[in-house]
Short mmCIF file of C-alpha atoms in Angstrom, two decimals:
data_model
loop_
_atom_site.label_atom_id
_atom_site.label_comp_id
_atom_site.label_asym_id
_atom_site.label_seq_id
_atom_site.Cartn_x
_atom_site.Cartn_y
_atom_site.Cartn_z
CA MET W 1 -11.57 -33.23 1.68
CA LEU W 2 -10.72 -37.13 2.04
CA GLU W 3 -14.87 -37.83 1.58
CA THR W 4 -14.69 -35.64 -1.80
CA PHE W 5 -11.54 -37.56 -2.84
CA LYS W 6 -13.10 -41.06 -2.27
CA SER W 7 -16.31 -40.39 -4.16
CA PHE W 8 -14.35 -38.89 -7.06
CA SER W 9 -12.35 -41.69 -7.29
CA THR W 10 -15.49 -44.13 -6.87
CA VAL W 11 -17.06 -41.94 -10.17
CA VAL W 12 -13.72 -42.49 -12.09
CA VAL W 13 -13.48 -46.09 -11.27
CA THR W 14 -17.19 -46.35 -12.13
CA TRP W 15 -16.90 -44.71 -15.67
CA LEU W 16 -13.66 -46.33 -16.28
CA SER W 17 -15.31 -49.71 -15.93
CA ILE W 18 -18.02 -48.89 -18.12
CA LEU W 19 -15.76 -47.55 -20.98
CA LEU W 20 -13.68 -50.87 -20.41
CA THR W 21 -16.96 -53.00 -20.69
CA VAL W 22 -18.11 -51.00 -23.78
CA TRP W 23 -14.85 -51.30 -25.34
CA PHE W 24 -14.66 -55.01 -24.88
CA ALA W 25 -18.32 -55.58 -26.15
CA TYR W 26 -17.59 -53.98 -29.22
CA TYR W 27 -14.12 -55.37 -29.75
CA THR W 28 -15.77 -58.76 -29.56
CA PHE W 29 -18.87 -58.36 -31.53
CA ARG W 30 -16.29 -56.46 -34.44
CA TYR W 31 -13.76 -59.40 -34.02
CA GLN W 32 -16.52 -61.79 -34.91
CA SER W 33 -17.98 -60.33 -37.66
CA THR W 34 -14.70 -59.70 -39.31
CA THR W 35 -13.95 -63.53 -38.72
CA SER W 36 -16.71 -64.91 -40.52
CA VAL W 37 -15.55 -62.52 -43.71
CA LYS W 38 -12.01 -63.40 -43.44
CA LYS W 39 -13.11 -67.40 -43.23
CA GLU W 40 -14.70 -66.93 -46.54
CA GLN W 41 -12.32 -64.69 -48.01
CA LEU W 42 -9.53 -67.04 -47.30
CA TYR W 43 -11.56 -70.32 -48.76
CA LYS W 44 -13.27 -68.86 -51.56
CA VAL W 45 -10.70 -66.71 -52.70
CA TYR W 46 -7.25 -66.32 -51.42
CA LEU W 47 -6.60 -70.21 -51.05
CA PRO W 48 -7.77 -70.79 -54.73
CA MET W 49 -5.60 -67.91 -56.15
CA PHE W 50 -2.36 -68.96 -53.84
CA THR W 51 -2.82 -72.46 -54.66
CA LEU W 52 -2.70 -71.53 -58.42
CA MET W 53 -0.11 -69.13 -58.42
CA GLU W 54 2.53 -70.75 -55.76
CA PRO W 55 4.58 -72.38 -58.25
CA PHE W 56 5.06 -69.14 -60.28
CA LEU W 57 5.00 -66.89 -57.33
CA TYR W 58 7.33 -64.13 -58.10
CA LYS W 59 8.87 -65.52 -61.32
CA GLU W 60 10.03 -63.80 -64.28
CA THR W 61 7.14 -63.60 -66.72
CA LYS W 62 9.34 -65.08 -69.34
CA ASP W 63 10.23 -68.02 -67.49
CA VAL W 64 6.47 -68.56 -66.43
CA GLY W 65 5.70 -68.19 -70.31
CA ILE W 66 2.94 -66.03 -72.06
CA HIS W 67 0.58 -69.23 -72.54
CA GLN W 68 1.10 -70.05 -69.13
CA LEU W 69 0.62 -66.37 -68.05
CA ASN W 70 -2.87 -66.38 -70.06
CA ASN W 71 -4.04 -69.44 -68.35
CA LEU W 72 -3.20 -67.98 -64.93
CA LEU W 73 -4.77 -65.05 -65.60
CA SER W 74 -7.66 -66.28 -66.95
CA LYS W 75 -8.37 -68.62 -64.02
CA LEU W 76 -7.74 -65.84 -61.34
CA ASN W 77 -10.27 -63.74 -63.36
CA LYS W 78 -12.77 -66.41 -62.70
CA ILE W 79 -12.34 -66.52 -59.12
CA CYS W 80 -12.50 -62.73 -59.07
CA GLU W 81 -15.90 -62.61 -60.87
CA SER W 82 -17.39 -65.29 -58.48
CA HIS W 83 -16.27 -63.59 -55.49
CA TYR W 84 -15.92 -59.84 -56.58
CA GLU W 85 -17.15 -58.56 -52.96
CA LEU W 86 -14.33 -60.64 -51.36
CA VAL W 87 -11.39 -59.80 -53.55
CA ASP W 88 -8.73 -56.98 -53.21
CA PRO W 89 -9.80 -54.43 -55.96
CA ARG W 90 -5.93 -53.91 -56.47
CA ILE W 91 -5.55 -57.75 -57.37
CA ILE W 92 -8.58 -57.36 -59.99
CA SER W 93 -6.79 -54.13 -61.46
CA TYR W 94 -3.60 -55.64 -62.10
CA ILE W 95 -5.29 -58.58 -63.68
CA ARG W 96 -6.89 -55.97 -66.08
CA LYS W 97 -3.85 -54.21 -66.50
CA ILE W 98 -1.53 -57.20 -67.40
CA ASN W 99 -4.18 -58.95 -69.71
CA ARG W 100 -4.35 -55.23 -71.64
CA SER W 101 -1.10 -55.34 -72.03
CA ILE W 102 -0.37 -58.84 -72.96
CA ARG W 103 -2.89 -58.66 -75.91
CA HIS W 104 -0.57 -56.26 -77.98
CA SER W 105 2.49 -57.94 -79.75
CA ASP W 106 4.63 -55.01 -78.91
CA TYR W 107 4.01 -55.11 -74.91
CA ASP W 108 6.72 -53.78 -72.83
CA GLU W 109 8.09 -56.92 -71.06
CA VAL W 110 9.52 -54.95 -68.11
CA GLU W 111 6.30 -53.43 -67.21
CA VAL W 112 4.28 -56.82 -67.43
CA ASN W 113 6.98 -58.50 -65.32
CA ARG W 114 6.35 -55.48 -62.68
CA MET W 115 2.87 -55.61 -62.60
CA TYR W 116 2.82 -59.22 -62.43
CA LYS W 117 5.39 -59.14 -59.63
CA ARG W 118 2.72 -56.55 -57.67
CA LEU W 119 0.05 -59.08 -58.52
CA CYS W 120 2.11 -62.04 -56.85
CA SER W 121 2.74 -59.64 -54.06
CA LYS W 122 -0.96 -58.65 -53.50
CA ILE W 123 -1.97 -62.26 -53.67
CA ASP W 124 0.84 -63.37 -51.47
CA TYR W 125 -0.40 -60.86 -48.55
CA GLY W 126 -4.01 -61.47 -48.72
CA PHE W 127 -3.18 -64.89 -48.40
CA GLU W 128 -0.80 -64.37 -45.36
CA SER W 129 -2.79 -61.64 -43.50
CA THR W 130 -5.89 -63.71 -43.87
CA ARG W 131 -4.39 -66.73 -42.40
CA LYS W 132 -2.86 -64.66 -39.39
CA ARG W 133 -6.06 -62.77 -38.53
CA LEU W 134 -7.77 -66.40 -38.40
CA GLY W 135 -5.32 -67.83 -36.40
CA LEU W 136 -3.73 -70.14 -39.06
CA PRO W 137 -0.05 -70.91 -39.15
CA VAL W 138 1.71 -68.84 -41.95
CA ARG W 139 4.53 -69.26 -44.25
CA ASN W 140 7.92 -68.57 -42.15
CA VAL W 141 10.67 -66.67 -43.41
CA TYR W 142 12.66 -70.09 -43.98
CA TYR W 143 9.96 -71.33 -46.24
CA LYS W 144 9.83 -67.81 -48.16
CA LEU W 145 13.67 -67.78 -48.81
CA ASP W 146 13.93 -71.75 -49.68
CA GLU W 147 10.77 -71.40 -52.06
CA ASN W 148 12.23 -68.12 -53.74
CA GLN W 149 9.05 -66.44 -52.63
CA TYR W 150 10.16 -62.80 -52.30
CA GLU W 151 9.60 -59.71 -54.76
CA ASP W 152 12.81 -58.28 -54.93
CA LYS W 153 16.19 -57.67 -53.20
CA LEU W 154 14.95 -55.45 -50.93
CA ASP W 155 12.39 -58.17 -49.49
CA LEU W 156 15.11 -60.65 -49.50
CA ALA W 157 17.04 -58.37 -47.26
CA HIS W 158 14.14 -57.93 -44.81
CA TYR W 159 13.77 -61.79 -44.54
CA LEU W 160 17.05 -61.85 -43.90
CA PHE W 161 17.22 -59.35 -41.38
CA LEU W 162 14.03 -61.11 -39.76
CA ILE W 163 16.13 -64.34 -39.29
CA THR W 164 18.89 -62.80 -38.06
CA TRP W 165 17.42 -59.72 -35.61
CA LYS W 166 17.43 -61.79 -32.39
CA GLY W 167 20.98 -62.55 -32.54
CA LEU W 168 21.77 -59.33 -33.44
CA ILE W 169 19.88 -57.68 -30.38
CA PHE W 170 21.52 -60.59 -28.22
CA ILE W 171 24.86 -59.59 -29.48
CA LEU W 172 24.12 -55.94 -28.73
CA ILE W 173 22.82 -56.54 -25.24
CA MET W 174 26.18 -58.77 -24.45
CA LEU W 175 28.47 -55.72 -25.76
CA PHE W 176 26.55 -53.24 -23.62
CA LEU W 177 26.73 -55.27 -20.44
CA THR W 178 30.60 -55.85 -21.42
CA ASN W 179 31.16 -52.39 -21.71
CA TRP W 180 29.25 -51.33 -18.57
CA ILE W 181 31.11 -54.08 -16.45
CA ILE W 182 34.21 -52.69 -17.68
CA ASN W 183 33.32 -49.55 -16.98
CA ILE W 184 32.34 -50.47 -13.19
CA ALA W 185 35.55 -52.45 -12.71
#
């Protein structure tokens, strides 16, 4: 019986080692192949888009101005045409929708503003996520709050929560420990 258990455990350990080796090799290969694409995306698409958009990120379209908005959309469209395969299709879609909308003299400013903020969000997310995957520094919560780079009040609340969650957890732990000590005594 002991011999059977030893041979069974040897087989399990052997197969587990093989599976872990295959998984590690696959993960390493996949990581290396996606890293080169992510670098290309960052430097050819998201960095140029973000540097172009950052002064106007999440602003109201009336504050940006229709002339400046047309100029931004034209430049973004050139980046999309040059590197179409690297751009998130939703970014292309928002650029086209905004362009179609503002061509009409009676466009709905609220709808254009909503689409513009979604475009900002997609560019912001693409920029931050590729930087993060490449191990580059990302803009922290304080920077986004200082520069008013949040889409709406829900995002603002989310950023404020990110700043304070560690303090809240510390307070909760202290309250729990205090309650526990009082109950023991």
